[in-house]
Short mmCIF file of C-alpha atoms in Angstrom, two decimals:
data_model
loop_
_atom_site.label_atom_id
_atom_site.label_comp_id
_atom_site.label_asym_id
_atom_site.label_seq_id
_atom_site.Cartn_x
_atom_site.Cartn_y
_atom_site.Cartn_z
CA MET A 3 -0.07 -0.02 -0.12
CA GLN A 4 1.66 3.17 -1.06
CA ALA A 5 0.27 5.15 1.64
CA ALA A 6 2.51 3.62 4.12
CA SER A 7 5.40 5.73 2.39
CA ARG A 8 4.03 8.89 3.77
CA LEU A 9 1.45 7.76 6.55
CA ASP A 10 1.57 5.76 9.80
CA LEU A 11 -1.37 3.34 9.61
CA VAL A 12 -2.64 2.72 13.13
CA LEU A 13 -4.89 -0.07 14.28
CA VAL A 14 -6.91 0.70 17.17
CA PRO A 15 -8.78 -2.37 18.28
CA GLY A 16 -12.06 -2.41 20.25
CA PHE A 17 -13.00 -3.93 23.68
CA LYS A 18 -10.90 -6.85 24.66
CA ASP A 19 -8.48 -6.28 21.78
CA SER A 20 -8.81 -7.99 18.33
CA GLY A 21 -8.02 -11.76 18.59
CA PRO A 22 -5.81 -13.73 16.23
CA GLU A 23 -8.46 -14.32 13.70
CA HIS A 24 -9.68 -10.74 13.58
CA TRP A 25 -8.96 -8.65 10.33
CA GLN A 26 -6.88 -6.38 12.39
CA SER A 27 -4.68 -8.87 13.54
CA LEU A 28 -4.53 -10.53 10.17
CA TRP A 29 -3.38 -7.38 8.44
CA GLN A 30 -1.03 -6.57 11.21
CA ASP A 31 0.65 -9.94 10.78
CA GLY A 32 0.50 -9.98 7.07
CA LEU A 33 1.52 -6.49 6.50
CA PRO A 34 4.45 -4.79 8.50
CA ILE A 35 3.13 -1.41 7.29
CA PHE A 36 0.65 -1.58 10.29
CA GLN A 37 1.21 -0.40 13.70
CA ARG A 38 -1.16 -1.20 16.64
CA ILE A 39 -1.92 0.67 20.06
CA ALA A 40 -0.80 -1.19 22.99
CA GLN A 41 -2.35 -1.11 26.46
CA LYS A 42 -2.51 -3.26 29.43
CA ARG A 43 -6.32 -3.17 30.14
CA TRP A 44 -8.18 -4.29 27.31
CA ASP A 45 -11.05 -5.60 29.36
CA ASP A 46 -11.73 -2.24 31.05
CA PRO A 47 -14.08 -0.53 28.50
CA ASP A 48 -13.10 3.02 29.64
CA ILE A 49 -12.70 5.11 26.35
CA GLU A 50 -9.96 7.33 27.97
CA LEU A 51 -7.76 4.25 28.17
CA TRP A 52 -7.90 3.75 24.33
CA ILE A 53 -7.52 7.40 23.85
CA ALA A 54 -4.39 7.49 25.92
CA ALA A 55 -3.11 4.39 24.10
CA ILE A 56 -3.47 6.17 20.68
CA LEU A 57 -1.79 9.50 22.00
CA ARG A 58 1.12 7.47 23.41
CA LEU A 59 1.77 5.70 20.21
CA LEU A 60 1.21 9.11 18.05
CA GLY A 61 3.71 10.61 20.65
CA GLU A 62 6.32 8.08 19.53
CA ARG A 63 5.77 8.84 15.99
CA ARG A 64 6.32 12.00 13.72
CA ARG A 65 4.39 11.42 10.62
CA PRO A 66 0.74 11.83 9.99
CA ALA A 67 -1.53 8.97 10.87
CA VAL A 68 -4.53 7.24 9.70
CA LEU A 69 -6.39 5.72 12.46
CA ILE A 70 -8.03 2.28 11.70
CA GLY A 71 -10.53 1.70 14.55
CA HIS A 72 -13.03 -0.99 15.06
CA SER A 73 -16.04 -0.68 17.66
CA LEU A 74 -14.96 1.15 20.59
CA GLY A 75 -11.51 1.71 19.26
CA ALA A 76 -13.50 3.63 16.38
CA LEU A 77 -15.06 5.70 19.02
CA ALA A 78 -11.67 6.43 20.67
CA ALA A 79 -10.03 7.34 17.19
CA ALA A 80 -13.19 9.67 16.48
CA CYS A 81 -12.42 11.48 19.90
CA VAL A 82 -8.53 11.88 19.15
CA ALA A 83 -9.62 13.30 15.59
CA GLY A 84 -12.33 15.55 17.17
CA ASP A 85 -9.73 16.67 19.75
CA ARG A 86 -7.86 18.12 16.40
CA HIS A 87 -4.68 16.40 17.04
CA PRO A 88 -2.34 17.50 14.69
CA GLN A 89 -0.95 14.12 13.46
CA VAL A 90 -4.42 12.65 12.64
CA ALA A 91 -4.72 12.77 8.94
CA GLY A 92 -7.58 10.31 8.48
CA LEU A 93 -9.88 7.91 9.73
CA MET A 94 -11.37 4.38 8.96
CA LEU A 95 -13.95 3.59 11.46
CA VAL A 96 -15.04 0.14 11.37
CA ALA A 97 -18.47 -0.96 13.01
CA PRO A 98 -18.32 1.80 15.58
CA ALA A 99 -20.08 1.06 18.83
CA GLU A 100 -23.02 2.83 20.31
CA PRO A 101 -21.25 5.47 22.63
CA SER A 102 -23.89 4.73 25.74
CA ARG A 103 -22.53 1.09 25.63
CA PHE A 104 -19.51 2.46 27.12
CA GLU A 105 -20.72 5.51 28.95
CA ALA A 106 -19.03 7.62 26.29
CA GLU A 107 -21.98 9.67 25.23
CA GLU A 108 -20.30 12.93 26.44
CA ARG A 109 -16.72 12.16 25.27
CA VAL A 110 -17.69 11.17 21.50
CA PRO A 111 -17.51 14.31 19.32
CA ASP A 112 -20.85 15.71 18.02
CA GLY A 113 -19.69 17.55 14.84
CA PRO A 114 -17.40 16.98 12.02
CA LEU A 115 -14.04 15.31 12.74
CA GLY A 116 -11.84 17.66 10.59
CA VAL A 117 -10.25 15.01 8.52
CA PRO A 118 -11.19 12.53 5.80
CA ALA A 119 -13.31 9.84 7.58
CA LEU A 120 -14.86 6.57 6.22
CA VAL A 121 -17.39 4.93 8.39
CA VAL A 122 -17.83 1.10 7.56
CA VAL A 123 -21.23 -0.07 8.84
CA SER A 124 -23.66 -2.86 8.77
CA HIS A 125 -27.28 -3.16 8.79
CA ASN A 126 -27.46 -5.76 11.57
CA ASP A 127 -24.50 -4.80 13.62
CA PRO A 128 -25.57 -6.02 17.31
CA VAL A 129 -23.30 -3.18 18.74
CA MET A 130 -25.01 -0.18 16.72
CA ARG A 131 -28.31 -0.05 15.09
CA PHE A 132 -27.89 1.25 11.35
CA SER A 133 -30.11 4.22 11.84
CA ARG A 134 -27.54 5.37 14.63
CA ALA A 135 -24.61 4.79 12.36
CA GLU A 136 -26.28 7.13 9.97
CA HIS A 137 -26.63 9.61 12.45
CA TRP A 138 -23.00 9.57 13.29
CA ILE A 139 -22.10 9.64 9.63
CA ARG A 140 -23.94 12.64 9.22
CA THR A 141 -22.75 14.30 12.53
CA TRP A 142 -18.84 13.55 11.72
CA SER A 143 -19.29 14.64 8.05
CA ALA A 144 -17.76 11.11 7.35
CA VAL A 145 -18.35 9.07 3.96
CA PRO A 146 -20.31 5.63 4.50
CA ALA A 147 -19.24 2.34 3.37
CA ASP A 148 -22.53 0.06 3.65
CA LEU A 149 -21.52 -3.39 3.87
CA GLY A 150 -25.22 -4.67 3.96
CA GLU A 151 -25.98 -7.46 6.50
CA ALA A 152 -22.48 -7.93 7.81
CA GLY A 153 -22.91 -8.33 11.68
CA HIS A 154 -20.29 -6.64 13.63
CA ILE A 155 -17.55 -6.85 10.75
CA ASN A 156 -15.38 -9.07 13.04
CA ALA A 157 -14.16 -12.62 12.74
CA GLU A 158 -17.41 -13.84 14.23
CA ALA A 159 -19.28 -12.39 11.55
CA GLY A 160 -16.99 -14.01 8.94
CA PHE A 161 -14.30 -11.37 8.45
CA GLY A 162 -10.94 -12.83 8.35
CA PRO A 163 -8.13 -11.10 6.22
CA TRP A 164 -10.96 -9.03 4.72
CA PRO A 165 -9.50 -7.57 1.40
CA HIS A 166 -12.28 -5.31 0.59
CA GLY A 167 -11.32 -3.33 3.90
CA LEU A 168 -7.80 -2.94 2.51
CA ASP A 169 -9.46 -1.42 -0.76
CA LEU A 170 -11.48 0.60 1.39
CA LEU A 171 -8.44 1.94 3.35
CA ALA A 172 -6.37 2.58 0.03
CA ALA A 173 -9.25 4.66 -1.30
CA LEU A 174 -9.64 6.85 2.06
CA THR A 175 -5.81 7.23 2.00
CA GLY A 176 -5.88 8.56 -1.45
CA MET A 177 -8.25 11.35 0.03
CA VAL A 178 -5.76 12.38 2.80
CA ARG A 179 -3.88 15.51 2.15
CA PHE A 180 -1.71 16.51 5.04
CA SER A 181 0.64 19.55 5.21
CA PRO A 182 2.49 19.76 8.42
CA GLY A 183 2.10 22.86 10.96
#
Protein backbone atom coordinates (compact mmCIF):
# COMPACT_ATOMS: atom_id res chain seq x y z
CA MET A 1 0.00 0.00 0.00
CA GLN A 2 1.64 3.20 -1.20
CA ALA A 3 0.19 5.29 1.62
CA ALA A 4 2.62 3.66 4.06
CA SER A 5 5.45 5.65 2.51
CA ARG A 6 3.91 8.90 3.77
CA LEU A 7 1.49 7.92 6.54
CA ASP A 8 1.48 5.81 9.67
CA LEU A 9 -1.36 3.27 9.55
CA VAL A 10 -2.50 2.73 13.13
CA LEU A 11 -4.80 -0.11 14.19
CA VAL A 12 -7.07 0.70 17.14
CA PRO A 13 -8.78 -2.52 18.30
CA GLY A 14 -12.04 -2.64 20.20
CA PHE A 15 -12.99 -3.94 23.63
CA LYS A 16 -10.87 -6.95 24.67
CA ASP A 17 -8.47 -6.32 21.76
CA SER A 18 -8.81 -8.10 18.42
CA GLY A 19 -8.15 -11.83 18.54
CA PRO A 20 -5.81 -13.70 16.19
CA GLU A 21 -8.54 -14.28 13.55
CA HIS A 22 -9.77 -10.66 13.50
CA TRP A 23 -9.01 -8.69 10.33
CA GLN A 24 -6.96 -6.16 12.33
CA SER A 25 -4.66 -8.91 13.63
CA LEU A 26 -4.41 -10.53 10.21
CA TRP A 27 -3.55 -7.20 8.58
CA GLN A 28 -0.88 -6.54 11.19
CA ASP A 29 0.58 -10.05 10.87
CA GLY A 30 0.52 -10.02 7.07
CA LEU A 31 1.64 -6.47 6.34
CA PRO A 32 4.41 -4.82 8.38
CA ILE A 33 3.08 -1.38 7.39
CA PHE A 34 0.55 -1.47 10.25
CA GLN A 35 1.19 -0.32 13.81
CA ARG A 36 -1.12 -1.17 16.69
CA ILE A 37 -1.88 0.65 19.89
CA ALA A 38 -0.86 -1.12 23.07
CA GLN A 39 -2.38 -1.07 26.51
CA LYS A 40 -2.60 -3.34 29.53
CA ARG A 41 -6.32 -3.19 30.31
CA TRP A 42 -8.16 -4.37 27.20
CA ASP A 43 -10.95 -5.72 29.42
CA ASP A 44 -11.74 -2.31 30.97
CA PRO A 45 -14.07 -0.54 28.52
CA ASP A 46 -13.03 2.97 29.58
CA ILE A 47 -12.71 5.00 26.36
CA GLU A 48 -10.07 7.19 28.01
CA LEU A 49 -7.71 4.17 28.16
CA TRP A 50 -8.04 3.77 24.38
CA ILE A 51 -7.55 7.49 23.79
CA ALA A 52 -4.42 7.49 26.00
CA ALA A 53 -3.02 4.50 24.08
CA ILE A 54 -3.54 6.29 20.76
CA LEU A 55 -1.89 9.43 22.11
CA ARG A 56 1.11 7.42 23.39
CA LEU A 57 1.65 5.83 20.00
CA LEU A 58 1.27 9.15 18.16
CA GLY A 59 3.74 10.69 20.62
CA GLU A 60 6.34 8.13 19.56
CA ARG A 61 5.84 8.89 15.87
CA ARG A 62 6.34 12.01 13.79
CA ARG A 63 4.42 11.27 10.60
CA PRO A 64 0.75 11.92 9.96
CA ALA A 65 -1.44 8.94 10.80
CA VAL A 66 -4.60 7.26 9.62
CA LEU A 67 -6.36 5.66 12.57
CA ILE A 68 -8.16 2.40 11.74
CA GLY A 69 -10.53 1.75 14.61
CA HIS A 70 -12.98 -1.06 15.26
CA SER A 71 -15.98 -0.78 17.63
CA LEU A 72 -14.84 0.99 20.82
CA GLY A 73 -11.55 1.67 19.04
CA ALA A 74 -13.47 3.53 16.33
CA LEU A 75 -15.06 5.76 18.97
CA ALA A 76 -11.67 6.45 20.58
CA ALA A 77 -10.15 7.29 17.19
CA ALA A 78 -13.03 9.69 16.51
CA CYS A 79 -12.35 11.35 19.87
CA VAL A 80 -8.67 11.91 19.08
CA ALA A 81 -9.58 13.39 15.70
CA GLY A 82 -12.37 15.45 17.28
CA ASP A 83 -9.79 16.87 19.69
CA ARG A 84 -7.90 18.02 16.56
CA HIS A 85 -4.70 16.09 17.23
CA PRO A 86 -2.25 17.48 14.68
CA GLN A 87 -0.97 14.08 13.50
CA VAL A 88 -4.36 12.57 12.68
CA ALA A 89 -4.75 12.83 8.91
CA GLY A 90 -7.65 10.42 8.37
CA LEU A 91 -9.93 7.84 9.95
CA MET A 92 -11.34 4.48 8.98
CA LEU A 93 -14.02 3.75 11.58
CA VAL A 94 -15.29 0.19 11.26
CA ALA A 95 -18.47 -0.88 13.05
CA PRO A 96 -18.33 1.91 15.62
CA ALA A 97 -20.01 1.02 18.89
CA GLU A 98 -22.98 2.85 20.32
CA PRO A 99 -21.33 5.38 22.70
CA SER A 100 -23.85 4.66 25.48
CA ARG A 101 -22.63 1.03 25.61
CA PHE A 102 -19.37 2.39 27.01
CA GLU A 103 -20.68 5.43 28.90
CA ALA A 104 -18.95 7.61 26.29
CA GLU A 105 -21.88 9.77 25.15
CA GLU A 106 -20.30 12.94 26.55
CA ARG A 107 -16.86 12.15 25.11
CA VAL A 108 -17.64 11.23 21.49
CA PRO A 109 -17.49 14.29 19.19
CA ASP A 110 -20.84 15.71 18.15
CA GLY A 111 -19.59 17.53 15.06
CA PRO A 112 -17.34 17.11 12.01
CA LEU A 113 -14.06 15.34 12.72
CA GLY A 114 -11.95 17.68 10.62
CA VAL A 115 -10.18 14.99 8.59
CA PRO A 116 -11.29 12.57 5.86
CA ALA A 117 -13.28 9.86 7.62
CA LEU A 118 -14.75 6.64 6.27
CA VAL A 119 -17.33 4.89 8.47
CA VAL A 120 -17.86 1.23 7.57
CA VAL A 121 -21.26 0.01 8.75
CA SER A 122 -23.59 -2.96 8.72
CA HIS A 123 -27.38 -3.13 8.75
CA ASN A 124 -27.42 -5.83 11.43
CA ASP A 125 -24.56 -4.81 13.71
CA PRO A 126 -25.57 -5.86 17.25
CA VAL A 127 -23.38 -3.11 18.75
CA MET A 128 -25.00 -0.16 16.93
CA ARG A 129 -28.27 0.11 15.06
CA PHE A 130 -27.92 1.15 11.43
CA SER A 131 -30.03 4.29 11.96
CA ARG A 132 -27.64 5.38 14.72
CA ALA A 133 -24.64 4.68 12.50
CA GLU A 134 -26.22 6.91 9.86
CA HIS A 135 -26.63 9.62 12.52
CA TRP A 136 -22.91 9.49 13.35
CA ILE A 137 -21.91 9.48 9.69
CA ARG A 138 -23.87 12.72 9.20
CA THR A 139 -22.67 14.22 12.49
CA TRP A 140 -19.03 13.50 11.71
CA SER A 141 -19.31 14.57 8.03
CA ALA A 142 -17.95 11.15 7.13
CA VAL A 143 -18.22 9.02 4.03
CA PRO A 144 -20.27 5.84 4.53
CA ALA A 145 -19.29 2.37 3.39
CA ASP A 146 -22.42 0.22 3.74
CA LEU A 147 -21.61 -3.50 3.84
CA GLY A 148 -25.25 -4.60 4.06
CA GLU A 149 -25.94 -7.48 6.44
CA ALA A 150 -22.41 -7.90 7.82
CA GLY A 151 -22.85 -8.23 11.58
CA HIS A 152 -20.18 -6.53 13.68
CA ILE A 153 -17.56 -6.76 10.90
CA ASN A 154 -15.31 -9.01 12.97
CA ALA A 155 -14.08 -12.62 12.94
CA GLU A 156 -17.36 -13.91 14.41
CA ALA A 157 -19.21 -12.30 11.48
CA GLY A 158 -16.92 -14.05 8.98
CA PHE A 159 -14.41 -11.26 8.41
CA GLY A 160 -10.96 -12.81 8.35
CA PRO A 161 -8.33 -11.18 6.13
CA TRP A 162 -10.97 -8.82 4.67
CA PRO A 163 -9.28 -7.74 1.42
CA HIS A 164 -12.21 -5.40 0.64
CA GLY A 165 -11.33 -3.52 3.83
CA LEU A 166 -7.80 -2.97 2.50
CA ASP A 167 -9.35 -1.61 -0.70
CA LEU A 168 -11.49 0.77 1.35
CA LEU A 169 -8.40 1.87 3.29
CA ALA A 170 -6.48 2.47 0.07
CA ALA A 171 -9.32 4.64 -1.25
CA LEU A 172 -9.42 6.60 2.01
CA THR A 173 -5.66 7.20 2.04
CA GLY A 174 -5.97 8.57 -1.48
CA MET A 175 -8.25 11.29 -0.05
CA VAL A 176 -5.82 12.22 2.74
CA ARG A 177 -3.97 15.47 2.18
CA PHE A 178 -1.65 16.44 4.96
CA SER A 179 0.48 19.50 5.28
CA PRO A 180 2.42 19.76 8.52
CA GLY A 181 2.06 22.69 10.83
